C-alpha cells in the first residue's frame, strides 16, 4: 500500500487541486493554465504537488501537443525548481491500440519516446512513464514502460472482441447483472407488449417482468434484442425497454415469480455476456458494464465459495427496495 498511487487526470479550471495535493494524489497537467492552478494550490497547501505531464502523442484528445511541449516542460521545471511541484510522471494514451498493426501505434510510440526524451534531457526525472491501456497491455509489450493503465481488462472483458474472446487474452469476466422476476403471467395471443406495442405475442404465452430499465443503465437500444437467461433458457427483451422494467416472452414456461433473470455474466452458466448485450445494443461492452446505475446494489464477492453463498442469499433477499436487482463483483 505504501507504493499505491492515485492519478487524477481530467481537470477543469477551479477544480479541487488543493484537496488532491493534500491527499497526496498525483495530478495531471496538459497545459499552462493547469500548471498555474497547481502552483497556486501547492502554495496554498504548503507542500509540493506531485505532477504528471500528459503528452498528446496522436490521440487528439487530452494532453499537450508536441509543439507546446517544450514550453510546458520548461515551465514545469521552473515550478519544480521553486519547490512547488515534483514532476513524477510523463504519460500519454493510445488512439488505436485495439487494432494491431495500425500505423498510429508505432507513430505514437515514436512520439512518446521523443517527448519523454526531450523532457529527460532537460532534467525531468519521472518516477513513471506510461501509455498502455488494456489492448496495449495485452498485445503491445514494447508499450509497457513503467506501468500499464488497464480499464476494461479489470472487468475481465476482451478489449478487442474482433480479435478474441476474454479467454483468448487470459481474462474472465467478473461482473454479473441479475434481477428477480417481479411478475409472471399468462396472456393471450395478439397482446401488444410495452410502450408502442412493438412486440405482439404470436400466440398464447407467458410473460416475465424484469425490474430493471434504462434508468438502471439497461440500454434502450436493446429493446427487442437484449438476451436474458431465465429458467435455463435465453429469452429476448419483448418490446421496448422502459425506465424501470422490461418484459420477456417466456413462451409458456412458468418460472416462479422471484426467479432469477440473468442479463449478463461470465457466460459459464449459459448466461449472456456483456459482449452479447453490446452487440444487441449496437455498442461496446465497455459501455454496458460502466453504465449500470447507482440504484442497482453492488455485491462484491471474494471467491467462488462466497459467490455461491451470495447468490443463494440474494435470491431470498430480492425485496421491494432493491427490486431484486444486483450487480455482483
Ligand atoms: C487515459 C486512459 N487511460 C486508460 C484507460 C483504460 O483503457 P482500457 O479500458 O482500454 O484499458 C482509459 C479509458 O478510457 C483512459 O482514458
PDB file of N, CA, C and O and ligand atoms in Angstrom, residues 7 9 54 59 61-62 91-94 97-98 130-137 148-155 159 286, ligand 1:
ATOM      1  N   UNK A   7      -3.724   8.709  -9.640  1.00  0.00           N
ATOM      2  CA  UNK A   7      -3.515   9.827 -10.568  1.00  0.00           C
ATOM      3  C   UNK A   7      -4.866  10.366 -10.983  1.00  0.00           C
ATOM      4  O   UNK A   7      -5.733   9.619 -11.446  1.00  0.00           O
ATOM      5  N   UNK A   9      -6.637  12.837 -13.602  1.00  0.00           N
ATOM      6  CA  UNK A   9      -6.110  13.443 -14.829  1.00  0.00           C
ATOM      7  C   UNK A   9      -7.071  14.305 -15.621  1.00  0.00           C
ATOM      8  O   UNK A   9      -6.654  14.993 -16.548  1.00  0.00           O
ATOM      9  N   UNK A  54       1.079  15.272 -19.259  1.00  0.00           N
ATOM     10  CA  UNK A  54       0.471  14.414 -20.280  1.00  0.00           C
ATOM     11  C   UNK A  54       0.736  14.931 -21.684  1.00  0.00           C
ATOM     12  O   UNK A  54       0.475  16.098 -21.993  1.00  0.00           O
ATOM     13  N   UNK A  59      -3.472  10.975 -30.087  1.00  0.00           N
ATOM     14  CA  UNK A  59      -4.888  10.659 -29.832  1.00  0.00           C
ATOM     15  C   UNK A  59      -5.788  11.824 -30.215  1.00  0.00           C
ATOM     16  O   UNK A  59      -6.912  11.646 -30.655  1.00  0.00           O
ATOM     17  N   UNK A  61      -6.946  14.112 -28.116  1.00  0.00           N
ATOM     18  CA  UNK A  61      -7.969  14.306 -27.091  1.00  0.00           C
ATOM     19  C   UNK A  61      -7.315  15.147 -25.994  1.00  0.00           C
ATOM     20  O   UNK A  61      -7.001  16.298 -26.206  1.00  0.00           O
ATOM     21  N   UNK A  62      -7.072  14.585 -24.845  1.00  0.00           N
ATOM     22  CA  UNK A  62      -6.393  15.299 -23.767  1.00  0.00           C
ATOM     23  C   UNK A  62      -4.875  15.277 -24.042  1.00  0.00           C
ATOM     24  O   UNK A  62      -4.402  14.563 -24.906  1.00  0.00           O
ATOM     25  N   UNK A  91       3.271  10.898 -19.463  1.00  0.00           N
ATOM     26  CA  UNK A  91       2.356   9.859 -19.925  1.00  0.00           C
ATOM     27  C   UNK A  91       1.544  10.284 -21.135  1.00  0.00           C
ATOM     28  O   UNK A  91       1.529  11.456 -21.518  1.00  0.00           O
ATOM     29  N   UNK A  92       0.886   9.296 -21.747  1.00  0.00           N
ATOM     30  CA  UNK A  92       0.082   9.551 -22.939  1.00  0.00           C
ATOM     31  C   UNK A  92      -0.958   8.428 -23.082  1.00  0.00           C
ATOM     32  O   UNK A  92      -1.058   7.572 -22.194  1.00  0.00           O
ATOM     33  N   UNK A  93      -1.716   8.468 -24.159  1.00  0.00           N
ATOM     34  CA  UNK A  93      -2.795   7.477 -24.326  1.00  0.00           C
ATOM     35  C   UNK A  93      -2.925   7.141 -25.810  1.00  0.00           C
ATOM     36  O   UNK A  93      -2.804   8.018 -26.659  1.00  0.00           O
ATOM     37  N   UNK A  94      -3.182   5.848 -26.104  1.00  0.00           N
ATOM     38  CA  UNK A  94      -3.284   5.397 -27.500  1.00  0.00           C
ATOM     39  C   UNK A  94      -4.662   5.684 -28.109  1.00  0.00           C
ATOM     40  O   UNK A  94      -5.677   5.686 -27.410  1.00  0.00           O
ATOM     41  N   UNK A  97      -4.996   1.232 -30.104  1.00  0.00           N
ATOM     42  CA  UNK A  97      -4.250   0.062 -29.612  1.00  0.00           C
ATOM     43  C   UNK A  97      -5.016  -1.233 -29.812  1.00  0.00           C
ATOM     44  O   UNK A  97      -4.430  -2.319 -29.787  1.00  0.00           O
ATOM     45  N   UNK A  98      -6.345  -1.121 -30.018  1.00  0.00           N
ATOM     46  CA  UNK A  98      -7.153  -2.336 -30.226  1.00  0.00           C
ATOM     47  C   UNK A  98      -7.151  -2.774 -31.692  1.00  0.00           C
ATOM     48  O   UNK A  98      -7.888  -3.680 -32.076  1.00  0.00           O
ATOM     49  N   UNK A 130       4.125   6.147 -18.841  1.00  0.00           N
ATOM     50  CA  UNK A 130       3.100   5.147 -19.189  1.00  0.00           C
ATOM     51  C   UNK A 130       2.210   5.620 -20.330  1.00  0.00           C
ATOM     52  O   UNK A 130       1.917   6.809 -20.455  1.00  0.00           O
ATOM     53  N   UNK A 131       1.797   4.640 -21.143  1.00  0.00           N
ATOM     54  CA  UNK A 131       0.940   4.935 -22.301  1.00  0.00           C
ATOM     55  C   UNK A 131      -0.061   3.805 -22.565  1.00  0.00           C
ATOM     56  O   UNK A 131      -1.058   4.023 -23.242  1.00  0.00           O
ATOM     57  N   UNK A 132       0.157   2.623 -21.977  1.00  0.00           N
ATOM     58  CA  UNK A 132      -0.633   1.448 -22.390  1.00  0.00           C
ATOM     59  C   UNK A 132      -1.973   1.331 -21.683  1.00  0.00           C
ATOM     60  O   UNK A 132      -2.048   1.387 -20.462  1.00  0.00           O
ATOM     61  N   UNK A 133      -3.048   1.133 -22.470  1.00  0.00           N
ATOM     62  CA  UNK A 133      -4.367   0.762 -21.946  1.00  0.00           C
ATOM     63  C   UNK A 133      -4.496  -0.767 -22.050  1.00  0.00           C
ATOM     64  O   UNK A 133      -3.509  -1.464 -22.331  1.00  0.00           O
ATOM     65  N   UNK A 134      -5.690  -1.305 -21.864  1.00  0.00           N
ATOM     66  CA  UNK A 134      -5.836  -2.781 -21.862  1.00  0.00           C
ATOM     67  C   UNK A 134      -5.329  -3.438 -23.151  1.00  0.00           C
ATOM     68  O   UNK A 134      -4.530  -4.375 -23.084  1.00  0.00           O
ATOM     69  N   UNK A 135      -5.796  -2.990 -24.342  1.00  0.00           N
ATOM     70  CA  UNK A 135      -5.325  -3.695 -25.537  1.00  0.00           C
ATOM     71  C   UNK A 135      -3.811  -3.613 -25.699  1.00  0.00           C
ATOM     72  O   UNK A 135      -3.164  -4.579 -26.127  1.00  0.00           O
ATOM     73  N   UNK A 136      -3.235  -2.464 -25.323  1.00  0.00           N
ATOM     74  CA  UNK A 136      -1.780  -2.336 -25.435  1.00  0.00           C
ATOM     75  C   UNK A 136      -1.094  -3.227 -24.400  1.00  0.00           C
ATOM     76  O   UNK A 136      -0.082  -3.881 -24.693  1.00  0.00           O
ATOM     77  N   UNK A 137      -1.648  -3.270 -23.183  1.00  0.00           N
ATOM     78  CA  UNK A 137      -1.049  -4.113 -22.144  1.00  0.00           C
ATOM     79  C   UNK A 137      -1.023  -5.568 -22.598  1.00  0.00           C
ATOM     80  O   UNK A 137      -0.080  -6.306 -22.317  1.00  0.00           O
ATOM     81  N   UNK A 148       1.128  -0.021 -16.654  1.00  0.00           N
ATOM     82  CA  UNK A 148       0.028  -0.019 -17.643  1.00  0.00           C
ATOM     83  C   UNK A 148      -1.251   0.416 -16.938  1.00  0.00           C
ATOM     84  O   UNK A 148      -1.402   0.215 -15.740  1.00  0.00           O
ATOM     85  N   UNK A 149      -2.141   1.052 -17.699  1.00  0.00           N
ATOM     86  CA  UNK A 149      -3.403   1.542 -17.118  1.00  0.00           C
ATOM     87  C   UNK A 149      -4.562   0.725 -17.687  1.00  0.00           C
ATOM     88  O   UNK A 149      -5.164   1.092 -18.690  1.00  0.00           O
ATOM     89  N   UNK A 150      -4.831  -0.402 -17.086  1.00  0.00           N
ATOM     90  CA  UNK A 150      -5.897  -1.249 -17.610  1.00  0.00           C
ATOM     91  C   UNK A 150      -7.246  -0.806 -17.066  1.00  0.00           C
ATOM     92  O   UNK A 150      -7.405  -0.589 -15.874  1.00  0.00           O
ATOM     93  N   UNK A 151      -8.216  -0.681 -17.944  1.00  0.00           N
ATOM     94  CA  UNK A 151      -9.584  -0.373 -17.555  1.00  0.00           C
ATOM     95  C   UNK A 151     -10.439  -1.606 -17.775  1.00  0.00           C
ATOM     96  O   UNK A 151     -10.720  -2.383 -16.863  1.00  0.00           O
ATOM     97  N   UNK A 152     -10.794  -1.861 -19.032  1.00  0.00           N
ATOM     98  CA  UNK A 152     -11.744  -2.943 -19.335  1.00  0.00           C
ATOM     99  C   UNK A 152     -11.189  -4.318 -18.965  1.00  0.00           C
ATOM    100  O   UNK A 152     -11.951  -5.216 -18.603  1.00  0.00           O
ATOM    101  N   UNK A 153      -9.858  -4.472 -19.006  1.00  0.00           N
ATOM    102  CA  UNK A 153      -9.290  -5.791 -18.651  1.00  0.00           C
ATOM    103  C   UNK A 153      -9.564  -6.116 -17.187  1.00  0.00           C
ATOM    104  O   UNK A 153      -9.644  -7.290 -16.812  1.00  0.00           O
ATOM    105  N   UNK A 154      -9.723  -5.084 -16.348  1.00  0.00           N
ATOM    106  CA  UNK A 154     -10.041  -5.337 -14.938  1.00  0.00           C
ATOM    107  C   UNK A 154     -11.437  -5.935 -14.785  1.00  0.00           C
ATOM    108  O   UNK A 154     -11.718  -6.606 -13.795  1.00  0.00           O
ATOM    109  N   UNK A 155     -12.303  -5.683 -15.741  1.00  0.00           N
ATOM    110  CA  UNK A 155     -13.630  -6.308 -15.738  1.00  0.00           C
ATOM    111  C   UNK A 155     -13.557  -7.718 -16.335  1.00  0.00           C
ATOM    112  O   UNK A 155     -14.552  -8.419 -16.394  1.00  0.00           O
ATOM    113  N   UNK A 159     -10.762  -6.465 -24.711  1.00  0.00           N
ATOM    114  CA  UNK A 159     -10.686  -5.089 -25.192  1.00  0.00           C
ATOM    115  C   UNK A 159     -10.841  -4.997 -26.710  1.00  0.00           C
ATOM    116  O   UNK A 159     -10.981  -3.903 -27.246  1.00  0.00           O
ATOM    117  N   UNK A 286     -17.583  -2.063 -23.014  1.00  0.00           N
ATOM    118  CA  UNK A 286     -17.144  -1.016 -22.072  1.00  0.00           C
ATOM    119  C   UNK A 286     -18.370  -0.241 -21.574  1.00  0.00           C
ATOM    120  O   UNK A 286     -18.502   0.072 -20.394  1.00  0.00           O
TER     121      UNK A 286
HETATM  122  C1  LIG B   1      -6.388   7.882 -20.056  1.00  0.00           C
HETATM  123  C2  LIG B   1      -6.905   6.494 -20.020  1.00  0.00           C
HETATM  124  N1  LIG B   1      -6.111   5.514 -19.577  1.00  0.00           N
HETATM  125  C3  LIG B   1      -6.526   4.232 -19.537  1.00  0.00           C
HETATM  126  C4  LIG B   1      -7.791   3.884 -19.952  1.00  0.00           C
HETATM  127  C5  LIG B   1      -8.200   2.439 -19.911  1.00  0.00           C
HETATM  128  O1  LIG B   1      -8.497   1.951 -21.177  1.00  0.00           O
HETATM  129  P1  LIG B   1      -8.934   0.436 -21.343  1.00  0.00           P
HETATM  130  O2  LIG B   1     -10.270   0.316 -20.675  1.00  0.00           O
HETATM  131  O3  LIG B   1      -8.986   0.196 -22.812  1.00  0.00           O
HETATM  132  O4  LIG B   1      -7.898  -0.379 -20.645  1.00  0.00           O
HETATM  133  C6  LIG B   1      -8.655   4.878 -20.428  1.00  0.00           C
HETATM  134  C7  LIG B   1     -10.001   4.534 -20.884  1.00  0.00           C
HETATM  135  O5  LIG B   1     -10.708   5.273 -21.495  1.00  0.00           O
HETATM  136  C8  LIG B   1      -8.201   6.224 -20.460  1.00  0.00           C
HETATM  137  O6  LIG B   1      -8.994   7.210 -20.924  1.00  0.00           O
END
